[in-house]
Amino acid sequence: SRCMGRFCKSAGPAPGALTLAGCRGLTDLGAAALLAPCARLRVLDLTGMTHLSGVTLALVLRTFPHLEECTLRSCWQAPSGSASSASGSASSAGWAEGLPEQHALRSLDLSHTQIDHLELLRLMLCTRQLCTLKLNFCEQLREGGLRHAELPSSLASLHVVGCNFSGLFVRQLEDQVLSVSSDDSLMRDAMERSSRRLAAAAEERRQKRQRQLDGLASSRPAAAAARRREDTSSPPPEGSSSATAP
């Protein structure tokens, strides 16, 4: 952590990016010690750290006020508290109580985590400048708890593939967000692509048939003219000439 701290301090005023994806042994306590010196971080990727929980997310948002992009995909083994904690007595939204009032985060990826709707609602209150939110395969989310959620007005891209949301709820989300990627939207996109392919194939067959008909129509006058030329240029058959007068 001392080496990483020196690296983060040496970043200077330039935007800093830190990727620790796949460091599976890192816990919430280890992440806190490791990230403490990295005050200038703007991009943080902690993908695949299966021992991390929402405690680290709350810490990150409190510690790095200038952070713009955060990826915690596939990080949580538990919906709340510390995943490495021996006691499971933390309340459902316990870690979310440690979130700051406001944060300028622009992009957040929580796909394949155990975040629930209570935690997400609290998270939405402090990230009102969020533009991209990825919640793919967050199976603890329930559309009933999110039906009246006030999403950030800045949110332009929402990913909820694998959340088992109904088509009706997805359309409600589409009324609030410019782009929504969901099971329902993917199915619609697949059907639209299939329809476009079928329509393109039908149009190609129609054009091919039309070319054949046009070729046949244009060949008929030429064939008739050729037959007429043959008729006028060929000699009369023997015995068909008029008899000579004596």
PDB file of C-alpha atoms in Angstrom:
ATOM      1  CA  SER A   1       0.000   0.000   0.000  1.00  0.00           C
ATOM      2  CA  ARG A   2       2.963   2.358   0.613  1.00  0.00           C
ATOM      3  CA  CYS A   3       4.075   1.919  -3.025  1.00  0.00           C
ATOM      4  CA  MET A   4       0.555   2.578  -4.260  1.00  0.00           C
ATOM      5  CA  GLY A   5       0.337   5.603  -2.011  1.00  0.00           C
ATOM      6  CA  ARG A   6       3.539   7.050  -3.498  1.00  0.00           C
ATOM      7  CA  PHE A   7       2.146   6.386  -6.986  1.00  0.00           C
ATOM      8  CA  CYS A   8      -1.109   8.217  -6.205  1.00  0.00           C
ATOM      9  CA  LYS A   9       0.700  11.164  -4.598  1.00  0.00           C
ATOM     10  CA  SER A  10       3.005  11.525  -7.604  1.00  0.00           C
ATOM     11  CA  ALA A  11       0.048  11.914  -9.985  1.00  0.00           C
ATOM     12  CA  GLY A  12       0.022  15.679  -9.334  1.00  0.00           C
ATOM     13  CA  PRO A  13      -2.900  17.813 -10.510  1.00  0.00           C
ATOM     14  CA  ALA A  14      -3.510  15.635 -13.580  1.00  0.00           C
ATOM     15  CA  PRO A  15      -6.591  13.372 -13.421  1.00  0.00           C
ATOM     16  CA  GLY A  16      -5.603  10.050 -11.841  1.00  0.00           C
ATOM     17  CA  ALA A  17      -6.835   6.599 -12.821  1.00  0.00           C
ATOM     18  CA  LEU A  18      -6.357   3.467 -10.735  1.00  0.00           C
ATOM     19  CA  THR A  19      -7.235  -0.062 -11.889  1.00  0.00           C
ATOM     20  CA  LEU A  20      -7.036  -2.929  -9.423  1.00  0.00           C
ATOM     21  CA  ALA A  21      -9.396  -5.282 -11.226  1.00  0.00           C
ATOM     22  CA  GLY A  22      -9.119  -8.914 -10.182  1.00  0.00           C
ATOM     23  CA  CYS A  23      -7.320  -8.425  -6.842  1.00  0.00           C
ATOM     24  CA  ARG A  24      -9.695 -10.867  -5.195  1.00  0.00           C
ATOM     25  CA  GLY A  25      -8.012 -10.932  -1.799  1.00  0.00           C
ATOM     26  CA  LEU A  26      -8.554  -7.256  -1.045  1.00  0.00           C
ATOM     27  CA  THR A  27     -11.051  -6.565   1.770  1.00  0.00           C
ATOM     28  CA  ASP A  28     -12.869  -3.396   2.789  1.00  0.00           C
ATOM     29  CA  LEU A  29     -10.172  -2.668   5.403  1.00  0.00           C
ATOM     30  CA  GLY A  30      -7.390  -3.296   2.897  1.00  0.00           C
ATOM     31  CA  ALA A  31      -9.059  -1.072   0.315  1.00  0.00           C
ATOM     32  CA  ALA A  32      -9.376   1.727   2.880  1.00  0.00           C
ATOM     33  CA  ALA A  33      -5.647   1.567   3.665  1.00  0.00           C
ATOM     34  CA  LEU A  34      -4.677   1.297   0.011  1.00  0.00           C
ATOM     35  CA  LEU A  35      -6.809   4.178  -1.239  1.00  0.00           C
ATOM     36  CA  ALA A  36      -6.167   6.595   1.623  1.00  0.00           C
ATOM     37  CA  PRO A  37      -3.255   8.458  -0.086  1.00  0.00           C
ATOM     38  CA  CYS A  38      -4.944   8.627  -3.522  1.00  0.00           C
ATOM     39  CA  ALA A  39      -6.728  11.932  -3.084  1.00  0.00           C
ATOM     40  CA  ARG A  40      -6.632  12.954  -6.757  1.00  0.00           C
ATOM     41  CA  LEU A  41      -8.374   9.920  -8.209  1.00  0.00           C
ATOM     42  CA  ARG A  42     -10.929  10.550 -10.936  1.00  0.00           C
ATOM     43  CA  VAL A  43     -11.280   6.992 -12.305  1.00  0.00           C
ATOM     44  CA  LEU A  44     -11.329   3.887 -10.105  1.00  0.00           C
ATOM     45  CA  ASP A  45     -11.802   0.278 -11.248  1.00  0.00           C
ATOM     46  CA  LEU A  46     -12.155  -2.393  -8.556  1.00  0.00           C
ATOM     47  CA  THR A  47     -13.791  -5.056 -10.756  1.00  0.00           C
ATOM     48  CA  GLY A  48     -13.899  -8.601  -9.433  1.00  0.00           C
ATOM     49  CA  MET A  49     -12.822  -7.915  -5.853  1.00  0.00           C
ATOM     50  CA  THR A  50     -15.241 -10.403  -4.373  1.00  0.00           C
ATOM     51  CA  HIS A  51     -14.478  -9.524  -0.737  1.00  0.00           C
ATOM     52  CA  LEU A  52     -15.506  -5.883  -1.074  1.00  0.00           C
ATOM     53  CA  SER A  53     -18.898  -4.542  -0.033  1.00  0.00           C
ATOM     54  CA  GLY A  54     -20.885  -1.328  -0.035  1.00  0.00           C
ATOM     55  CA  VAL A  55     -18.649  -0.081   2.773  1.00  0.00           C
ATOM     56  CA  THR A  56     -15.915   0.497   0.191  1.00  0.00           C
ATOM     57  CA  LEU A  57     -18.301   2.354  -2.113  1.00  0.00           C
ATOM     58  CA  ALA A  58     -19.324   4.686   0.724  1.00  0.00           C
ATOM     59  CA  LEU A  59     -15.661   5.201   1.609  1.00  0.00           C
ATOM     60  CA  VAL A  60     -14.756   5.977  -2.017  1.00  0.00           C
ATOM     61  CA  LEU A  61     -17.519   8.564  -2.387  1.00  0.00           C
ATOM     62  CA  ARG A  62     -16.580  10.226   0.902  1.00  0.00           C
ATOM     63  CA  THR A  63     -12.837  10.219   0.244  1.00  0.00           C
ATOM     64  CA  PHE A  64     -12.682  11.231  -3.418  1.00  0.00           C
ATOM     65  CA  PRO A  65     -14.935  14.230  -4.083  1.00  0.00           C
ATOM     66  CA  HIS A  66     -13.573  14.609  -7.630  1.00  0.00           C
ATOM     67  CA  LEU A  67     -14.096  10.971  -8.644  1.00  0.00           C
ATOM     68  CA  GLU A  68     -15.960  10.801 -11.966  1.00  0.00           C
ATOM     69  CA  GLU A  69     -16.023   7.089 -12.791  1.00  0.00           C
ATOM     70  CA  CYS A  70     -16.241   4.137 -10.420  1.00  0.00           C
ATOM     71  CA  THR A  71     -16.470   0.446 -11.303  1.00  0.00           C
ATOM     72  CA  LEU A  72     -17.319  -2.091  -8.602  1.00  0.00           C
ATOM     73  CA  ARG A  73     -18.628  -4.811 -10.890  1.00  0.00           C
ATOM     74  CA  SER A  74     -18.752  -8.285  -9.299  1.00  0.00           C
ATOM     75  CA  CYS A  75     -17.453  -6.966  -5.980  1.00  0.00           C
ATOM     76  CA  TRP A  76     -20.027  -7.817  -3.352  1.00  0.00           C
ATOM     77  CA  GLN A  77     -20.678 -11.142  -1.695  1.00  0.00           C
ATOM     78  CA  ALA A  78     -23.214  -9.587   0.666  1.00  0.00           C
ATOM     79  CA  PRO A  79     -25.803  -6.854   0.213  1.00  0.00           C
ATOM     80  CA  SER A  80     -24.658  -4.779   3.160  1.00  0.00           C
ATOM     81  CA  GLY A  81     -21.914  -4.226   5.684  1.00  0.00           C
ATOM     82  CA  SER A  82     -18.502  -5.781   5.114  1.00  0.00           C
ATOM     83  CA  ALA A  83     -18.354  -8.995   3.128  1.00  0.00           C
ATOM     84  CA  SER A  84     -15.354 -10.074   5.172  1.00  0.00           C
ATOM     85  CA  SER A  85     -17.126  -9.433   8.484  1.00  0.00           C
ATOM     86  CA  ALA A  86     -17.897 -12.478  10.602  1.00  0.00           C
ATOM     87  CA  SER A  87     -21.153 -11.026  11.862  1.00  0.00           C
ATOM     88  CA  GLY A  88     -24.054 -10.585   9.497  1.00  0.00           C
ATOM     89  CA  SER A  89     -26.005  -8.235  11.727  1.00  0.00           C
ATOM     90  CA  ALA A  90     -25.691  -5.092   9.604  1.00  0.00           C
ATOM     91  CA  SER A  91     -28.985  -3.600   8.520  1.00  0.00           C
ATOM     92  CA  SER A  92     -29.937  -3.741   4.840  1.00  0.00           C
ATOM     93  CA  ALA A  93     -28.942  -0.169   4.069  1.00  0.00           C
ATOM     94  CA  GLY A  94     -26.317   0.149   6.825  1.00  0.00           C
ATOM     95  CA  TRP A  95     -23.368   1.042   4.614  1.00  0.00           C
ATOM     96  CA  ALA A  96     -25.520   3.503   2.653  1.00  0.00           C
ATOM     97  CA  GLU A  97     -25.880   5.617   5.787  1.00  0.00           C
ATOM     98  CA  GLY A  98     -22.214   6.527   5.377  1.00  0.00           C
ATOM     99  CA  LEU A  99     -22.681   8.103   1.958  1.00  0.00           C
ATOM    100  CA  PRO A 100     -21.985  11.828   1.517  1.00  0.00           C
ATOM    101  CA  GLU A 101     -24.826  14.258   0.928  1.00  0.00           C
ATOM    102  CA  GLN A 102     -23.749  15.042  -2.650  1.00  0.00           C
ATOM    103  CA  HIS A 103     -21.152  13.724  -5.075  1.00  0.00           C
ATOM    104  CA  ALA A 104     -20.175  14.677  -8.629  1.00  0.00           C
ATOM    105  CA  LEU A 105     -19.818  11.053  -9.811  1.00  0.00           C
ATOM    106  CA  ARG A 106     -20.678  10.678 -13.511  1.00  0.00           C
ATOM    107  CA  SER A 107     -20.447   6.919 -14.125  1.00  0.00           C
ATOM    108  CA  LEU A 108     -21.085   3.999 -11.763  1.00  0.00           C
ATOM    109  CA  ASP A 109     -20.994   0.271 -12.516  1.00  0.00           C
ATOM    110  CA  LEU A 110     -22.513  -1.999  -9.859  1.00  0.00           C
ATOM    111  CA  SER A 111     -23.324  -4.920 -12.159  1.00  0.00           C
ATOM    112  CA  HIS A 112     -23.315  -8.420 -10.611  1.00  0.00           C
ATOM    113  CA  THR A 113     -23.530  -7.096  -7.050  1.00  0.00           C
ATOM    114  CA  GLN A 114     -26.070  -7.674  -4.299  1.00  0.00           C
ATOM    115  CA  ILE A 115     -27.261  -4.079  -3.968  1.00  0.00           C
ATOM    116  CA  ASP A 116     -30.960  -3.853  -3.093  1.00  0.00           C
ATOM    117  CA  HIS A 117     -33.542  -1.172  -3.805  1.00  0.00           C
ATOM    118  CA  LEU A 118     -33.158   0.551  -0.404  1.00  0.00           C
ATOM    119  CA  GLU A 119     -29.426   0.954  -0.911  1.00  0.00           C
ATOM    120  CA  LEU A 120     -29.910   2.108  -4.486  1.00  0.00           C
ATOM    121  CA  LEU A 121     -32.500   4.713  -3.472  1.00  0.00           C
ATOM    122  CA  ARG A 122     -30.082   6.142  -0.893  1.00  0.00           C
ATOM    123  CA  LEU A 123     -27.280   6.099  -3.454  1.00  0.00           C
ATOM    124  CA  MET A 124     -29.398   8.008  -5.978  1.00  0.00           C
ATOM    125  CA  LEU A 125     -29.918  10.808  -3.458  1.00  0.00           C
ATOM    126  CA  CYS A 126     -26.224  11.659  -3.342  1.00  0.00           C
ATOM    127  CA  THR A 127     -25.299  11.107  -7.012  1.00  0.00           C
ATOM    128  CA  ARG A 128     -27.574  13.590  -8.769  1.00  0.00           C
ATOM    129  CA  GLN A 129     -25.037  14.253 -11.554  1.00  0.00           C
ATOM    130  CA  LEU A 130     -24.836  10.617 -12.605  1.00  0.00           C
ATOM    131  CA  CYS A 131     -24.887  10.079 -16.395  1.00  0.00           C
ATOM    132  CA  THR A 132     -24.299   6.313 -16.667  1.00  0.00           C
ATOM    133  CA  LEU A 133     -25.516   3.651 -14.236  1.00  0.00           C
ATOM    134  CA  LYS A 134     -24.945  -0.076 -14.792  1.00  0.00           C
ATOM    135  CA  LEU A 135     -26.966  -2.502 -12.683  1.00  0.00           C
ATOM    136  CA  ASN A 136     -26.859  -5.594 -14.871  1.00  0.00           C
ATOM    137  CA  PHE A 137     -27.747  -8.826 -13.037  1.00  0.00           C
ATOM    138  CA  CYS A 138     -28.371  -7.117  -9.690  1.00  0.00           C
ATOM    139  CA  GLU A 139     -30.819  -9.785  -8.604  1.00  0.00           C
ATOM    140  CA  GLN A 140     -31.700  -8.182  -5.257  1.00  0.00           C
ATOM    141  CA  LEU A 141     -33.359  -5.207  -6.941  1.00  0.00           C
ATOM    142  CA  ARG A 142     -37.145  -5.255  -6.926  1.00  0.00           C
ATOM    143  CA  GLU A 143     -39.116  -3.076  -9.293  1.00  0.00           C
ATOM    144  CA  GLY A 144     -41.801  -2.521  -6.643  1.00  0.00           C
ATOM    145  CA  GLY A 145     -39.283  -0.720  -4.458  1.00  0.00           C
ATOM    146  CA  LEU A 146     -37.981   1.335  -7.378  1.00  0.00           C
ATOM    147  CA  ARG A 147     -41.290   2.183  -9.043  1.00  0.00           C
ATOM    148  CA  HIS A 148     -41.380   5.662  -7.521  1.00  0.00           C
ATOM    149  CA  ALA A 149     -37.624   6.229  -7.424  1.00  0.00           C
ATOM    150  CA  GLU A 150     -36.458   9.670  -8.474  1.00  0.00           C
ATOM    151  CA  LEU A 151     -33.607   9.010 -10.881  1.00  0.00           C
ATOM    152  CA  PRO A 152     -31.049  11.784 -11.508  1.00  0.00           C
ATOM    153  CA  SER A 153     -32.226  14.103 -14.287  1.00  0.00           C
ATOM    154  CA  SER A 154     -28.726  13.883 -15.787  1.00  0.00           C
ATOM    155  CA  LEU A 155     -28.963  10.089 -16.199  1.00  0.00           C
ATOM    156  CA  ALA A 156     -28.621   9.297 -19.909  1.00  0.00           C
ATOM    157  CA  SER A 157     -27.742   5.588 -19.899  1.00  0.00           C
ATOM    158  CA  LEU A 158     -29.180   2.884 -17.621  1.00  0.00           C
ATOM    159  CA  HIS A 159     -28.261  -0.816 -17.867  1.00  0.00           C
ATOM    160  CA  VAL A 160     -30.560  -3.306 -16.106  1.00  0.00           C
ATOM    161  CA  VAL A 161     -30.056  -6.513 -18.123  1.00  0.00           C
ATOM    162  CA  GLY A 162     -30.749  -9.594 -16.002  1.00  0.00           C
ATOM    163  CA  CYS A 163     -32.753  -7.734 -13.339  1.00  0.00           C
ATOM    164  CA  ASN A 164     -35.998  -9.465 -14.340  1.00  0.00           C
ATOM    165  CA  PHE A 165     -37.904  -6.200 -14.631  1.00  0.00           C
ATOM    166  CA  SER A 166     -41.251  -6.302 -16.397  1.00  0.00           C
ATOM    167  CA  GLY A 167     -41.734  -4.686 -19.778  1.00  0.00           C
ATOM    168  CA  LEU A 168     -44.113  -2.170 -18.215  1.00  0.00           C
ATOM    169  CA  PHE A 169     -41.524  -1.071 -15.656  1.00  0.00           C
ATOM    170  CA  VAL A 170     -38.811  -0.874 -18.332  1.00  0.00           C
ATOM    171  CA  ARG A 171     -41.013   1.440 -20.374  1.00  0.00           C
ATOM    172  CA  GLN A 172     -41.494   3.570 -17.244  1.00  0.00           C
ATOM    173  CA  LEU A 173     -37.715   3.807 -16.964  1.00  0.00           C
ATOM    174  CA  GLU A 174     -37.460   4.685 -20.659  1.00  0.00           C
ATOM    175  CA  ASP A 175     -39.721   7.664 -19.997  1.00  0.00           C
ATOM    176  CA  GLN A 176     -37.097   8.991 -17.566  1.00  0.00           C
ATOM    177  CA  VAL A 177     -33.817   7.913 -19.176  1.00  0.00           C
ATOM    178  CA  LEU A 178     -32.584   8.516 -22.709  1.00  0.00           C
ATOM    179  CA  SER A 179     -31.181   5.011 -23.184  1.00  0.00           C
ATOM    180  CA  VAL A 180     -32.222   1.896 -21.233  1.00  0.00           C
ATOM    181  CA  SER A 181     -30.591  -1.477 -21.836  1.00  0.00           C
ATOM    182  CA  SER A 182     -32.729  -4.310 -20.447  1.00  0.00           C
ATOM    183  CA  ASP A 183     -33.908  -7.820 -21.262  1.00  0.00           C
ATOM    184  CA  ASP A 184     -37.022  -6.273 -22.765  1.00  0.00           C
ATOM    185  CA  SER A 185     -35.137  -3.725 -24.860  1.00  0.00           C
ATOM    186  CA  LEU A 186     -32.613  -6.342 -26.020  1.00  0.00           C
ATOM    187  CA  MET A 187     -35.482  -8.570 -27.114  1.00  0.00           C
ATOM    188  CA  ARG A 188     -37.106  -5.669 -28.959  1.00  0.00           C
ATOM    189  CA  ASP A 189     -33.799  -4.821 -30.599  1.00  0.00           C
ATOM    190  CA  ALA A 190     -33.316  -8.455 -31.647  1.00  0.00           C
ATOM    191  CA  MET A 191     -36.831  -8.575 -33.088  1.00  0.00           C
ATOM    192  CA  GLU A 192     -36.262  -5.286 -34.915  1.00  0.00           C
ATOM    193  CA  ARG A 193     -32.969  -6.559 -36.355  1.00  0.00           C
ATOM    194  CA  SER A 194     -34.664  -9.790 -37.416  1.00  0.00           C
ATOM    195  CA  SER A 195     -37.512  -7.834 -39.017  1.00  0.00           C
ATOM    196  CA  ARG A 196     -35.028  -5.620 -40.850  1.00  0.00           C
ATOM    197  CA  ARG A 197     -33.120  -8.661 -42.126  1.00  0.00           C
ATOM    198  CA  LEU A 198     -36.344 -10.316 -43.318  1.00  0.00           C
ATOM    199  CA  ALA A 199     -37.490  -7.095 -44.972  1.00  0.00           C
ATOM    200  CA  ALA A 200     -34.100  -6.666 -46.664  1.00  0.00           C
ATOM    201  CA  ALA A 201     -34.178 -10.268 -47.924  1.00  0.00           C
ATOM    202  CA  ALA A 202     -37.737  -9.814 -49.238  1.00  0.00           C
ATOM    203  CA  GLU A 203     -36.740  -6.565 -50.982  1.00  0.00           C
ATOM    204  CA  GLU A 204     -33.723  -8.268 -52.561  1.00  0.00           C
ATOM    205  CA  ARG A 205     -35.930 -11.089 -53.868  1.00  0.00           C
ATOM    206  CA  ARG A 206     -38.424  -8.561 -55.225  1.00  0.00           C
ATOM    207  CA  GLN A 207     -35.708  -6.611 -57.008  1.00  0.00           C
ATOM    208  CA  LYS A 208     -34.219  -9.791 -58.452  1.00  0.00           C
ATOM    209  CA  ARG A 209     -37.616 -10.883 -59.743  1.00  0.00           C
ATOM    210  CA  GLN A 210     -38.220  -7.414 -61.185  1.00  0.00           C
ATOM    211  CA  ARG A 211     -34.871  -7.537 -63.008  1.00  0.00           C
ATOM    212  CA  GLN A 212     -35.811 -10.905 -64.448  1.00  0.00           C
ATOM    213  CA  LEU A 213     -39.178  -9.579 -65.613  1.00  0.00           C
ATOM    214  CA  ASP A 214     -37.565  -6.449 -67.089  1.00  0.00           C
ATOM    215  CA  GLY A 215     -35.029  -8.593 -68.934  1.00  0.00           C
ATOM    216  CA  LEU A 216     -37.750 -10.850 -70.267  1.00  0.00           C
ATOM    217  CA  ALA A 217     -39.880  -7.896 -71.376  1.00  0.00           C
ATOM    218  CA  SER A 218     -36.972  -6.239 -73.150  1.00  0.00           C
ATOM    219  CA  SER A 219     -35.966  -9.460 -74.905  1.00  0.00           C
ATOM    220  CA  ARG A 220     -39.382 -10.086 -76.475  1.00  0.00           C
ATOM    221  CA  PRO A 221     -39.312  -7.198 -79.047  1.00  0.00           C
ATOM    222  CA  ALA A 222     -35.765  -8.080 -80.006  1.00  0.00           C
ATOM    223  CA  ALA A 223     -36.728 -11.707 -80.547  1.00  0.00           C
ATOM    224  CA  ALA A 224     -39.752 -10.714 -82.656  1.00  0.00           C
ATOM    225  CA  ALA A 225     -37.619  -8.372 -84.797  1.00  0.00           C
ATOM    226  CA  ALA A 226     -35.064 -11.121 -85.320  1.00  0.00           C
ATOM    227  CA  ARG A 227     -37.767 -13.509 -86.449  1.00  0.00           C
ATOM    228  CA  ARG A 228     -39.087 -10.923 -88.924  1.00  0.00           C
ATOM    229  CA  ARG A 229     -35.590 -10.388 -90.346  1.00  0.00           C
ATOM    230  CA  GLU A 230     -35.178 -14.103 -90.739  1.00  0.00           C
ATOM    231  CA  ASP A 231     -38.518 -14.373 -92.540  1.00  0.00           C
ATOM    232  CA  THR A 232     -37.682 -11.616 -95.069  1.00  0.00           C
ATOM    233  CA  SER A 233     -34.122 -12.703 -95.768  1.00  0.00           C
ATOM    234  CA  SER A 234     -34.581 -16.467 -96.168  1.00  0.00           C
ATOM    235  CA  PRO A 235     -35.220 -17.809 -99.780  1.00  0.00           C
ATOM    236  CA  PRO A 236     -38.641 -19.211-100.617  1.00  0.00           C
ATOM    237  CA  PRO A 237     -38.916 -22.971-100.362  1.00  0.00           C
ATOM    238  CA  GLU A 238     -38.617 -25.061-103.570  1.00  0.00           C
ATOM    239  CA  GLY A 239     -41.854 -25.469-105.619  1.00  0.00           C
ATOM    240  CA  SER A 240     -43.381 -22.379-104.072  1.00  0.00           C
ATOM    241  CA  SER A 241     -42.497 -20.075-107.062  1.00  0.00           C
ATOM    242  CA  SER A 242     -45.080 -19.273-109.739  1.00  0.00           C
ATOM    243  CA  ALA A 243     -45.048 -21.422-112.918  1.00  0.00           C
ATOM    244  CA  THR A 244     -43.442 -19.841-116.074  1.00  0.00           C
ATOM    245  CA  ALA A 245     -45.867 -19.173-118.947  1.00  0.00           C
ATOM    246  CA  PRO A 246     -45.135 -21.228-122.224  1.00  0.00           C
TER     247      PRO A 246
END
